[in-house]
Amino acid sequence: GENVEQHPSTLSVQEGDSAVIKCTYSDSASNYFPWYKQELGKRPQLIIDIRSNVGEKKDQRIAVTLNKTAKHFSLHITETQPEDSAVYFCAASKTSYDKVIFGPGTSLSVIP
Amino acid sequence: GAVVSQHPSRVICKSGTSVKIECRSLDFQATTMFWYRQFPKQSLMLMATSNEGSKATYEQGVEKDKFLINHASLTLSTLTVTSAHPEDSSFYICSAFDPQQGRIGEAFFGQGTRLTVV
């Protein structure tokens, strides 16, 4: 089955700096890659997603890149703010409405 | 977006007892729901896929006799943790898709259930 790895496990940045989280996946059949933000004790919230027919996608301060050949995808957050502090999960699934397999998570801390 | 509601949000039970967790899709019908378990400071681990009107599909390593899943209607799936033990204490969370709402492929999550077995 699918296995998603994620690095780093923890990340601390100064407010205003950029944060980058990298993921790899194992199943070449995966075609949908969502990213979730989870605050303590809360449900995961979808922040951005990308499909295999797209190499890059941007939404304001957040961008994702996908290298399907290498099975790598990354999340980039620019101009970080304290409210960006949370745990971020990358994930993969075979289709848009299939089971979602999560990476281990990255705890991001933005220092004011 | 679509609303998925879980009940209860928190439950404490004694070892050996069973606990039922409900997952409801409030404004849409879901033929498929997914159940995850999340231990503290860990990721969401998929336990099973709940299929309306048929048996659930369990992930490898998940005991189907311990984690009973019932999806009797298009808006309700239940997870029953049978003969609970302290090691079953965790955050259980469900998700469902509504192709009519949200981004294409967006999964909507319930608010989760914090289970503590004492």
Short mmCIF file of C-alpha atoms in Angstrom, two decimals:
data_model
loop_
_atom_site.label_atom_id
_atom_site.label_comp_id
_atom_site.label_asym_id
_atom_site.label_seq_id
_atom_site.Cartn_x
_atom_site.Cartn_y
_atom_site.Cartn_z
CA GLY A 1 0.00 0.00 0.00
CA GLU A 2 0.88 3.67 -0.07
CA ASN A 3 3.54 5.01 2.29
CA VAL A 4 4.05 8.72 2.75
CA GLU A 5 7.15 10.14 4.40
CA GLN A 6 7.57 13.74 5.55
CA HIS A 7 10.47 15.94 6.65
CA PRO A 8 11.26 17.68 8.86
CA SER A 9 9.26 16.47 11.84
CA THR A 10 9.67 19.84 13.54
CA LEU A 11 10.40 23.22 12.04
CA SER A 12 10.94 26.54 13.73
CA VAL A 13 11.15 29.78 11.73
CA GLN A 14 11.17 33.47 12.45
CA GLU A 15 8.06 35.42 11.57
CA GLY A 16 8.30 36.61 8.00
CA ASP A 17 10.63 33.84 6.89
CA SER A 18 9.64 30.98 4.63
CA ALA A 19 8.93 27.40 5.64
CA VAL A 20 9.37 24.35 3.44
CA ILE A 21 8.07 20.86 4.13
CA LYS A 22 8.97 17.95 1.91
CA CYS A 23 7.21 14.65 1.32
CA THR A 24 7.74 11.50 -0.66
CA TYR A 25 5.27 8.79 -1.57
CA SER A 26 5.70 5.21 -2.68
CA ASP A 27 2.71 4.29 -4.84
CA SER A 28 3.09 5.51 -8.40
CA ALA A 29 -0.69 5.13 -8.80
CA SER A 30 -1.30 8.03 -6.40
CA ASN A 31 -2.63 11.06 -8.23
CA TYR A 32 -4.02 13.40 -5.62
CA PHE A 33 -1.91 15.13 -2.95
CA PRO A 34 -3.66 17.25 -0.33
CA TRP A 35 -2.01 19.19 2.49
CA TYR A 36 -3.70 19.60 5.84
CA LYS A 37 -3.18 21.94 8.79
CA GLN A 38 -4.18 20.63 12.20
CA GLU A 39 -4.31 22.64 15.37
CA LEU A 40 -4.16 20.87 18.72
CA GLY A 41 -7.30 18.87 19.39
CA LYS A 42 -8.96 19.99 16.18
CA ARG A 43 -9.87 18.34 12.92
CA PRO A 44 -7.48 18.57 9.93
CA GLN A 45 -8.21 21.41 7.53
CA LEU A 46 -7.39 21.23 3.86
CA ILE A 47 -5.13 24.15 2.93
CA ILE A 48 -4.11 23.26 -0.60
CA ASP A 49 -3.98 20.28 -2.92
CA ILE A 50 -2.36 19.28 -6.18
CA ARG A 51 -3.06 16.67 -8.79
CA SER A 52 -0.60 14.65 -10.80
CA ASN A 53 -1.24 16.55 -14.02
CA VAL A 54 0.01 19.76 -12.39
CA GLY A 55 3.57 20.54 -11.35
CA GLU A 56 2.94 23.59 -9.18
CA LYS A 57 0.04 25.40 -7.56
CA LYS A 58 -0.10 28.58 -5.54
CA ASP A 59 -2.69 30.12 -3.26
CA GLN A 60 -1.61 33.43 -1.73
CA ARG A 61 1.27 32.62 0.67
CA ILE A 62 1.07 28.88 0.12
CA ALA A 63 2.47 26.93 -2.78
CA VAL A 64 2.90 23.26 -3.55
CA THR A 65 5.16 21.55 -6.06
CA LEU A 66 4.97 18.00 -7.35
CA ASN A 67 7.61 15.91 -9.06
CA LYS A 68 5.75 12.79 -10.09
CA THR A 69 8.81 11.15 -11.59
CA ALA A 70 10.70 11.38 -8.31
CA LYS A 71 7.53 10.90 -6.22
CA HIS A 72 8.30 14.09 -4.30
CA PHE A 73 6.01 16.94 -3.33
CA SER A 74 6.59 20.00 -1.19
CA LEU A 75 4.74 22.72 0.66
CA HIS A 76 6.09 26.25 0.73
CA ILE A 77 4.75 28.90 3.08
CA THR A 78 6.08 32.41 2.56
CA GLU A 79 5.93 35.41 4.91
CA THR A 80 5.08 33.15 7.82
CA GLN A 81 2.91 34.47 10.63
CA PRO A 82 2.45 33.21 14.21
CA GLU A 83 -1.00 31.89 13.27
CA ASP A 84 0.68 29.54 10.81
CA SER A 85 1.98 27.58 13.81
CA ALA A 86 0.36 24.13 13.70
CA VAL A 87 1.01 20.59 12.58
CA TYR A 88 1.03 20.14 8.82
CA PHE A 89 0.35 16.82 7.12
CA CYS A 90 0.98 15.89 3.55
CA ALA A 91 -1.14 13.09 2.14
CA ALA A 92 -1.72 11.02 -0.95
CA SER A 93 -4.55 9.11 -2.54
CA LYS A 94 -5.12 7.35 -5.84
CA THR A 95 -8.06 9.45 -6.89
CA SER A 96 -9.76 12.56 -5.62
CA TYR A 97 -12.34 10.65 -3.59
CA ASP A 98 -10.32 7.67 -2.43
CA LYS A 99 -8.90 6.91 1.01
CA VAL A 100 -6.29 9.43 2.06
CA ILE A 101 -2.95 8.24 3.47
CA PHE A 102 -1.24 10.77 5.71
CA GLY A 103 2.41 11.54 6.23
CA PRO A 104 3.77 11.63 9.80
CA GLY A 105 3.38 15.40 10.14
CA THR A 106 5.54 18.48 10.66
CA SER A 107 5.13 20.65 13.72
CA LEU A 108 5.71 24.22 12.57
CA SER A 109 6.46 26.97 15.05
CA VAL A 110 6.59 30.58 13.88
CA ILE A 111 8.45 32.74 16.35
CA PRO A 112 7.23 36.35 16.60
CA GLY B 1 -18.34 23.17 2.90
CA ALA B 2 -20.00 19.91 3.83
CA VAL B 3 -20.52 19.19 7.51
CA VAL B 4 -19.44 15.96 9.17
CA SER B 5 -20.35 15.62 12.82
CA GLN B 6 -19.04 13.14 15.38
CA HIS B 7 -20.56 12.21 18.70
CA PRO B 8 -19.47 12.15 21.41
CA SER B 9 -16.56 14.59 21.29
CA ARG B 10 -15.11 13.11 24.47
CA VAL B 11 -15.75 9.85 26.27
CA ILE B 12 -14.23 8.13 29.27
CA CYS B 13 -14.94 4.46 29.78
CA LYS B 14 -13.78 1.63 31.98
CA SER B 15 -11.56 -1.17 30.73
CA GLY B 16 -13.56 -4.02 29.30
CA THR B 17 -16.54 -1.95 28.26
CA SER B 18 -17.57 -0.99 24.72
CA VAL B 19 -17.89 2.48 23.30
CA LYS B 20 -19.82 3.58 20.23
CA ILE B 21 -18.78 6.62 18.21
CA GLU B 22 -21.12 8.11 15.62
CA CYS B 23 -20.16 9.91 12.43
CA ARG B 24 -22.89 11.76 10.58
CA SER B 25 -22.95 13.65 7.34
CA LEU B 26 -25.36 16.49 8.10
CA ASP B 27 -26.09 18.01 4.72
CA PHE B 28 -25.16 15.33 2.25
CA GLN B 29 -25.25 11.59 1.70
CA ALA B 30 -22.07 9.59 2.01
CA THR B 31 -21.87 6.07 0.63
CA THR B 32 -18.33 5.86 1.94
CA MET B 33 -16.81 7.14 5.16
CA PHE B 34 -13.33 6.65 6.55
CA TRP B 35 -12.24 6.09 10.13
CA TYR B 36 -8.85 7.24 11.42
CA ARG B 37 -7.06 6.95 14.75
CA GLN B 38 -4.56 9.52 15.95
CA PHE B 39 -2.32 9.00 18.96
CA PRO B 40 -0.80 12.07 20.66
CA LYS B 41 1.75 13.85 18.50
CA GLN B 42 1.32 11.28 15.74
CA SER B 43 -0.32 11.18 12.37
CA LEU B 44 -3.79 10.07 11.35
CA MET B 45 -3.71 6.35 10.70
CA LEU B 46 -6.44 4.97 8.48
CA MET B 47 -8.30 2.18 10.25
CA ALA B 48 -11.04 1.27 7.81
CA THR B 49 -13.30 2.30 4.99
CA SER B 50 -16.96 2.22 5.90
CA ASN B 51 -19.27 1.26 3.03
CA GLU B 52 -23.01 1.90 3.21
CA GLY B 53 -24.94 -1.35 3.06
CA SER B 54 -21.90 -3.62 3.03
CA LYS B 55 -18.99 -4.71 5.17
CA ALA B 56 -16.24 -2.31 6.06
CA THR B 57 -12.80 -2.69 4.55
CA TYR B 58 -10.15 -2.77 7.25
CA GLU B 59 -6.52 -1.73 6.90
CA GLN B 60 -3.81 -4.24 7.61
CA GLY B 61 -3.24 -4.71 11.32
CA VAL B 62 -6.63 -3.38 12.42
CA GLU B 63 -8.71 -5.95 14.33
CA LYS B 64 -12.14 -6.05 12.75
CA ASP B 65 -13.65 -7.85 15.72
CA LYS B 66 -12.42 -5.17 18.07
CA PHE B 67 -13.35 -2.16 15.97
CA LEU B 68 -16.84 -2.82 14.69
CA ILE B 69 -18.04 -0.55 11.92
CA ASN B 70 -21.62 -0.22 10.82
CA HIS B 71 -22.80 2.01 7.98
CA ALA B 72 -26.52 1.38 7.95
CA SER B 73 -27.61 4.58 6.27
CA LEU B 74 -26.25 7.13 3.83
CA THR B 75 -25.71 9.64 6.62
CA LEU B 76 -24.45 7.58 9.53
CA SER B 77 -21.47 5.37 10.23
CA THR B 78 -20.66 4.04 13.68
CA LEU B 79 -17.42 2.76 15.15
CA THR B 80 -17.71 0.56 18.22
CA VAL B 81 -14.57 -0.10 20.23
CA THR B 82 -15.27 -3.41 21.95
CA SER B 83 -13.67 -4.56 25.20
CA ALA B 84 -11.73 -1.33 25.38
CA HIS B 85 -8.30 -1.24 27.02
CA PRO B 86 -6.13 1.72 28.02
CA GLU B 87 -4.03 1.28 24.86
CA ASP B 88 -7.18 2.04 22.83
CA SER B 89 -7.18 5.55 24.26
CA SER B 90 -6.81 7.82 21.27
CA PHE B 91 -8.39 10.48 19.07
CA TYR B 92 -10.78 8.85 16.60
CA ILE B 93 -11.83 10.87 13.59
CA CYS B 94 -14.00 10.15 10.58
CA SER B 95 -14.13 11.69 7.14
CA ALA B 96 -16.41 11.68 4.13
CA PHE B 97 -16.58 13.13 0.65
CA ASP B 98 -19.31 15.25 -0.88
CA PRO B 99 -18.59 15.76 -4.58
CA GLN B 100 -21.22 18.52 -4.63
CA GLN B 101 -19.34 20.72 -2.17
CA GLY B 102 -15.86 21.96 -1.57
CA ARG B 103 -12.87 21.52 -3.80
CA ILE B 104 -12.73 18.49 -6.06
CA GLY B 105 -11.58 15.60 -3.90
CA GLU B 106 -11.78 17.50 -0.62
CA ALA B 107 -12.34 15.23 2.37
CA PHE B 108 -14.49 16.64 5.17
CA PHE B 109 -13.55 15.57 8.67
CA GLY B 110 -15.59 15.21 11.79
CA GLN B 111 -14.42 17.08 14.87
CA GLY B 112 -13.03 13.88 16.36
CA THR B 113 -13.72 11.85 19.49
CA ARG B 114 -11.25 11.75 22.34
CA LEU B 115 -11.50 8.29 23.94
CA THR B 116 -9.93 7.66 27.31
CA VAL B 117 -10.05 4.15 28.74
CA VAL B 118 -9.38 3.93 32.47
#
